[in-house]
mmCIF file of C-alpha atoms in Angstrom:
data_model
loop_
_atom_site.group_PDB
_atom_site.id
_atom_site.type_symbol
_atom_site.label_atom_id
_atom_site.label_comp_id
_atom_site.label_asym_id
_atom_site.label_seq_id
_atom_site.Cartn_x
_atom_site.Cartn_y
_atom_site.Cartn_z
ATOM 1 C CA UNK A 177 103.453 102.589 103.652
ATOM 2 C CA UNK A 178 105.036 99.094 102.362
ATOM 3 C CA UNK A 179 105.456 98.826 97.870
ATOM 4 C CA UNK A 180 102.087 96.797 98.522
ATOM 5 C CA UNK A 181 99.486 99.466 99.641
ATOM 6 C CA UNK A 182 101.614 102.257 97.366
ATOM 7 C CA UNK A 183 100.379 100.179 93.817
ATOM 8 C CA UNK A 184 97.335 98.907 95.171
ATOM 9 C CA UNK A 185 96.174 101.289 97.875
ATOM 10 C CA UNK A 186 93.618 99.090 100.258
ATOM 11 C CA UNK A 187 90.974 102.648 100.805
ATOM 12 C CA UNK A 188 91.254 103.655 97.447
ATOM 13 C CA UNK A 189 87.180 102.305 96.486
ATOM 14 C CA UNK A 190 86.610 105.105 99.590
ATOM 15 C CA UNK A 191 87.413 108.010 97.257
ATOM 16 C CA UNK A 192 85.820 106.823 93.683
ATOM 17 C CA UNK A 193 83.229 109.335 93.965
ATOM 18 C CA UNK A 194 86.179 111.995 94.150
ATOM 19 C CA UNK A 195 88.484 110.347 91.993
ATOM 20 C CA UNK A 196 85.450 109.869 89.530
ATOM 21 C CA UNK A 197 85.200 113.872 89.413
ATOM 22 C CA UNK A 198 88.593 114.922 89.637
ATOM 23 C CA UNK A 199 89.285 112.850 86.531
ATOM 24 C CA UNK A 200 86.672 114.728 84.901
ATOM 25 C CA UNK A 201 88.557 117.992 85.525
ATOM 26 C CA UNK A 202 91.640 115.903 84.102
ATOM 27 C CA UNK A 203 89.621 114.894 80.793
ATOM 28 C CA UNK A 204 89.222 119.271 80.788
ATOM 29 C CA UNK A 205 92.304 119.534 80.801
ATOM 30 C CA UNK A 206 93.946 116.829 78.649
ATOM 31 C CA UNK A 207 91.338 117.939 75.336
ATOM 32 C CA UNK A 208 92.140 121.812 76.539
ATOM 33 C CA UNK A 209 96.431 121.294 76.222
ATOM 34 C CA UNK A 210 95.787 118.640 73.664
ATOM 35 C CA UNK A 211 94.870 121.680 71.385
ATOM 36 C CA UNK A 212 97.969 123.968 71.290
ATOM 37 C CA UNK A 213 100.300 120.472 71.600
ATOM 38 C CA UNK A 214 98.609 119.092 68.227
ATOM 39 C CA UNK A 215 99.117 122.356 66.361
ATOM 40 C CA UNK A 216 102.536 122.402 67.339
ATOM 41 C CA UNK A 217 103.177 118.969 65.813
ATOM 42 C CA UNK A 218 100.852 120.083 62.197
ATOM 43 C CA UNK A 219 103.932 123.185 62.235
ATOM 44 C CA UNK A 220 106.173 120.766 62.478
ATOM 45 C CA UNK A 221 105.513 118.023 60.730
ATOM 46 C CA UNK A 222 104.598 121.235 57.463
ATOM 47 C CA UNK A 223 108.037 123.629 58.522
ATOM 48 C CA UNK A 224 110.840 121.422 59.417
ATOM 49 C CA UNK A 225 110.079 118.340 58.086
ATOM 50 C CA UNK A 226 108.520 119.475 55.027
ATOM 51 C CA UNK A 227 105.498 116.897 55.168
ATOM 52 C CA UNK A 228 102.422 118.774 53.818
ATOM 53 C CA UNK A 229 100.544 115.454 53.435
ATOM 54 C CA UNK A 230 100.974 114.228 56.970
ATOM 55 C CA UNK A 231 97.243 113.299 57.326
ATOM 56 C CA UNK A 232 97.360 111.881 61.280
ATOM 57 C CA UNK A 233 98.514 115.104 62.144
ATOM 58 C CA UNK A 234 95.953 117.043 61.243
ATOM 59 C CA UNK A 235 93.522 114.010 62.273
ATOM 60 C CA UNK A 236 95.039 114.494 65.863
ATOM 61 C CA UNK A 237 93.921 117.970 65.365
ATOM 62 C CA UNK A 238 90.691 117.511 65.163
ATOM 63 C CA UNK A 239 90.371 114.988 67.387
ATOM 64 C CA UNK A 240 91.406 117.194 70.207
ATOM 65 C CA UNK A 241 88.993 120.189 68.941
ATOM 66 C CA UNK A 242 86.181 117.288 68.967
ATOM 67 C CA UNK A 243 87.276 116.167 72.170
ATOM 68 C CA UNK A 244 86.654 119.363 73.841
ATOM 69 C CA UNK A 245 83.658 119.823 72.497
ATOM 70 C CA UNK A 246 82.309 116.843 73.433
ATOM 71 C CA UNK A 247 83.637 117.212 77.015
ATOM 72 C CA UNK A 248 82.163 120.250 77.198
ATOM 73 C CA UNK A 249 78.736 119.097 76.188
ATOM 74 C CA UNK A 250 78.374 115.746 77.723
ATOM 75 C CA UNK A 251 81.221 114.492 80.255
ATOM 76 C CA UNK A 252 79.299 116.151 83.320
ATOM 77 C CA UNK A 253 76.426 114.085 82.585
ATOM 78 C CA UNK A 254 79.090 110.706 82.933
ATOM 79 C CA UNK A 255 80.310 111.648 86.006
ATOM 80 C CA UNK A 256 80.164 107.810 86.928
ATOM 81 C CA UNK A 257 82.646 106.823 83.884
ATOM 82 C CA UNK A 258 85.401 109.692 83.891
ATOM 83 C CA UNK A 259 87.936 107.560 85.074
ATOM 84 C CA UNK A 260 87.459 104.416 82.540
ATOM 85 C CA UNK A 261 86.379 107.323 80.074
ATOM 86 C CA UNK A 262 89.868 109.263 80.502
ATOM 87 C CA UNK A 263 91.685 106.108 79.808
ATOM 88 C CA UNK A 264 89.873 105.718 76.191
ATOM 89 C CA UNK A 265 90.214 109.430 75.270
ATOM 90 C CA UNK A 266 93.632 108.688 75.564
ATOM 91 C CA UNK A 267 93.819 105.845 73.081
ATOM 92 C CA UNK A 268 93.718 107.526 69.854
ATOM 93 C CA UNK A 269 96.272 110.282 70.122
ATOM 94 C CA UNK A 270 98.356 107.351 71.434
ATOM 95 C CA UNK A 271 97.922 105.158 68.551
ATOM 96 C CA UNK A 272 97.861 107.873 66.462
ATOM 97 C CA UNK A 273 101.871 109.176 67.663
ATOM 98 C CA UNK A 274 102.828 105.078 67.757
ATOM 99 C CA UNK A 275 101.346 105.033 64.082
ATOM 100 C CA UNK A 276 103.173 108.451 63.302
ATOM 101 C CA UNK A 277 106.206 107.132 64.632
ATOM 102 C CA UNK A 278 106.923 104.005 63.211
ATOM 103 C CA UNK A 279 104.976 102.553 60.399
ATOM 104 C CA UNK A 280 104.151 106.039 58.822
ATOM 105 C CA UNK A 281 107.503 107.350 59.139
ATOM 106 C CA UNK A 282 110.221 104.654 59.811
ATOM 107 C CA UNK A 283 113.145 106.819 59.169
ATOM 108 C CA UNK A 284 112.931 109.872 61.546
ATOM 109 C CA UNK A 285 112.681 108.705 65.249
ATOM 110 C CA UNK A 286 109.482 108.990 67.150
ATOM 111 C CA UNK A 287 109.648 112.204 69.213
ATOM 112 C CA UNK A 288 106.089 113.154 69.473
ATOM 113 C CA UNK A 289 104.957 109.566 70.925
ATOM 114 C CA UNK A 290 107.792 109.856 73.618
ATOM 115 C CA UNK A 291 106.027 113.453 74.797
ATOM 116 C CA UNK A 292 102.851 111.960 75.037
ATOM 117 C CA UNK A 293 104.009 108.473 76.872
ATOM 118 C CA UNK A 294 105.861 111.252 79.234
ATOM 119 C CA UNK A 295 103.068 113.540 79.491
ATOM 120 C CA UNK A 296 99.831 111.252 79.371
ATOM 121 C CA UNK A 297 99.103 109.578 82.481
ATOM 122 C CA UNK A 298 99.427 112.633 84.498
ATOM 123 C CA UNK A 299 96.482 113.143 83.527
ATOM 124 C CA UNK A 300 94.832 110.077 84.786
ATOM 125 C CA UNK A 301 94.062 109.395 88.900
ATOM 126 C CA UNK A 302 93.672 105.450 89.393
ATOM 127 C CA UNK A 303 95.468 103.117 91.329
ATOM 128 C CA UNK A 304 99.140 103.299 90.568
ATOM 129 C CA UNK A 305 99.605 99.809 89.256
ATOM 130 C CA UNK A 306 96.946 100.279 86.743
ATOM 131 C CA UNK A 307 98.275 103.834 85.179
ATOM 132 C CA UNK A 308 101.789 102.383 85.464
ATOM 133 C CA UNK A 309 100.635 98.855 83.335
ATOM 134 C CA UNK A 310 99.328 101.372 81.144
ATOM 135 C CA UNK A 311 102.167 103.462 80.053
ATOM 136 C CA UNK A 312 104.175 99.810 80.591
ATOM 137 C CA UNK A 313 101.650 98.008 77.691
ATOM 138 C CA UNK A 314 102.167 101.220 75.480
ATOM 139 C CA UNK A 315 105.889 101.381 75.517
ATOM 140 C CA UNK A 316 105.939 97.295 74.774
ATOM 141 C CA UNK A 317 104.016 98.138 71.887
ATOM 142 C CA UNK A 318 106.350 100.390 70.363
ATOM 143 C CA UNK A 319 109.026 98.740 70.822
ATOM 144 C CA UNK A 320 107.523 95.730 68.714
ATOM 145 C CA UNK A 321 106.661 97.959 65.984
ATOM 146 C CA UNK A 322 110.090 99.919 65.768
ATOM 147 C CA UNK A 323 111.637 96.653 65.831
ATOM 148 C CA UNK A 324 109.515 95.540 63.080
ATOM 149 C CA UNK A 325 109.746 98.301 61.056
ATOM 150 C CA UNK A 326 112.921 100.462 61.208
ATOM 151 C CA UNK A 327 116.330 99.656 60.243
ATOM 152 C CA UNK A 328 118.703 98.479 62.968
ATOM 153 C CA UNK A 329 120.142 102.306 63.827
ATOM 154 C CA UNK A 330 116.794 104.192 64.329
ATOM 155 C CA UNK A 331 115.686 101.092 66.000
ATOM 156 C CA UNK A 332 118.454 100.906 68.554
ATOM 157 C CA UNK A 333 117.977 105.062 68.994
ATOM 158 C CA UNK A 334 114.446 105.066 69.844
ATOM 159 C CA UNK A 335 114.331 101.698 72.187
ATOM 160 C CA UNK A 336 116.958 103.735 74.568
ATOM 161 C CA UNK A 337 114.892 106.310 74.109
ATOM 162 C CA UNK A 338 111.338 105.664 75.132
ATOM 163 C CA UNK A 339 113.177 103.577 77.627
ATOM 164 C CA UNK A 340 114.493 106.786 79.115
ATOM 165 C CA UNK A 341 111.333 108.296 78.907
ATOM 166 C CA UNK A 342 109.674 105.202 80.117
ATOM 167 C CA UNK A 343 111.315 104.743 83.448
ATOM 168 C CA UNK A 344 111.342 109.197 83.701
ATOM 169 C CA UNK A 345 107.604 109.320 82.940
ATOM 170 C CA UNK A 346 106.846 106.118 85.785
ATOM 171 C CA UNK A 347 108.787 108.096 88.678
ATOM 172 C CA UNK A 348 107.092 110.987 88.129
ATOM 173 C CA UNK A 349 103.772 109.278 87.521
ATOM 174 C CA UNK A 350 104.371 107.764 91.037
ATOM 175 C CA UNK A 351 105.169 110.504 92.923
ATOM 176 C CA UNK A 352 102.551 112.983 91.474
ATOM 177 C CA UNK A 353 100.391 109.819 92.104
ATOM 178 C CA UNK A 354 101.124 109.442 95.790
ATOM 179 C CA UNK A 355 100.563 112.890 96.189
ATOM 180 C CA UNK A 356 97.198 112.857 94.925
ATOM 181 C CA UNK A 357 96.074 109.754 96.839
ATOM 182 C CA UNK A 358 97.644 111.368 99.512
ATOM 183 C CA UNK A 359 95.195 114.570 99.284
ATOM 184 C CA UNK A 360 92.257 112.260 99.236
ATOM 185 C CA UNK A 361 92.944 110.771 102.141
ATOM 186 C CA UNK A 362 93.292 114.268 103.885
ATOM 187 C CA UNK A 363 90.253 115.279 102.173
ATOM 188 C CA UNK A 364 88.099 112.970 103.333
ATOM 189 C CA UNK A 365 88.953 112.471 106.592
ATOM 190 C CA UNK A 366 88.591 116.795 106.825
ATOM 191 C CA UNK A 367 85.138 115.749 105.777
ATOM 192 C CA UNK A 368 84.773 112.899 108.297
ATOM 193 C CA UNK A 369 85.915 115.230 111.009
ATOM 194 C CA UNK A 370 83.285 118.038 109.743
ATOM 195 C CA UNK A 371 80.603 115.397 109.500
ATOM 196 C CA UNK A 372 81.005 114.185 113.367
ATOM 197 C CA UNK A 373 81.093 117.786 114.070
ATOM 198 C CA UNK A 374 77.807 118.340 113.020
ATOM 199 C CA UNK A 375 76.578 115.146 114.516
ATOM 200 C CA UNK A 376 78.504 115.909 117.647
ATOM 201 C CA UNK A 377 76.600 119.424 117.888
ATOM 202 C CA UNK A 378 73.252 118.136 116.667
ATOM 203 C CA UNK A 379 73.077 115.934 119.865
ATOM 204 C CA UNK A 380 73.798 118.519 121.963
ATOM 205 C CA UNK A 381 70.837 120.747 120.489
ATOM 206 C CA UNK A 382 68.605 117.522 121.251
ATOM 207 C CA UNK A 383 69.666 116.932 124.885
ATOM 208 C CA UNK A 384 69.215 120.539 125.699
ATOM 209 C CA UNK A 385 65.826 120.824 124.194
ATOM 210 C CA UNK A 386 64.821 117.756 126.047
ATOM 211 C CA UNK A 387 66.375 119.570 129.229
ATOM 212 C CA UNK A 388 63.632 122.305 128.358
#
């Protein structure tokens, strides 16, 4: 396989039915971890940094409690849309740990937004160059607002780091990534082989019945 087909696999509108559900299982997921992760950071935020009035915190909170309601409720009816729909449910705890991390809180360096540009598209199965130009546009971002709004130090700390984290979160991404595409393929050529199976034995059934 040539860098070419890897970010822009040439069979990968084949699977989108699959994709489309197994992306749906992600969404599950991502609102059922979100939970515990978003709790954590409200201890936080209250025990060792000692802000009680940390409001996206607890507005991250909900959103994930929300979130699996909803997904719960009416995701298996949108089977169609998982995959654009698991890029948008992602959006707001993003903007939420960018906001958190810079403009909110410009002296303390932005930990929790460097978990979830690790962490976050995991969750999401699409072609490669798309997830990757989506962690890519997300990292840019912060590291115009840091810029912007921290002093030269905690600017200079954080750009290494969600650098690190950056280029760490994209290898995994791609491997985990090539592995999944790689189980489609399997998958549905274990179906194709089933299907002319069936086919194979359904014409036999028919030539010996005309034989009778």
């Amino acid at each position: 396989m040539n860098i070419v087909d890897f970010f822009n696999p040439k069979d990968f509108g084949r699977f989108k039915y699959e994709v489309n559900k197994r992306n749906l299982h992600s969404l599950y997921l991502f609102s059922l971890l979100g939970i515990p992760v978003s709790l954590l950071n409200v201890l936080a935020q209250n025990i060792i940094v000692g802000n009680h009035s940390d409001i996206v915190s607890y507005a991250m909170l909900g959103y994930f409690v929300l979130l699996y309601i909803y997904q719960k409720i009416f995701l298996p009816r949108n089977l169609r849309w998982s995959t654009l729909i698991v890029y948008l449910v992602e959006l707001p705890p993003l903007i939420m740990t960018i906001l958190m991390g810079t403009v909110l809180d410009p002296t303390h360096q932005a930990l929790t937004f460097l978990l979830f540009i690790c962490t976050l598209p995991v969750f999401i199965l699409d072609k490669p160059w798309r997830v990757l130009s989506y962690s890519l546009f997300w990292t840019l971002l912060f590291l115009l607002l840091v810029f912007v709004f921290k002093d030269p130090k905690t600017w200079k700390g954080d750009s290494i780091h969600v650098l690190e984290y950056f280029l760490m979160s994209s290898s995994v991404t791609a491997i985990i990534l090539s592995s999944r595409i790689e189980s489609l393929r399997l998958f549905y050529a274990t179906k194709d082989n089933h299907d002319q199976v069936l086919v194979t034995m359904k014409e036999e059934e028919l030539k010996k019945e005309k034989k009778l």
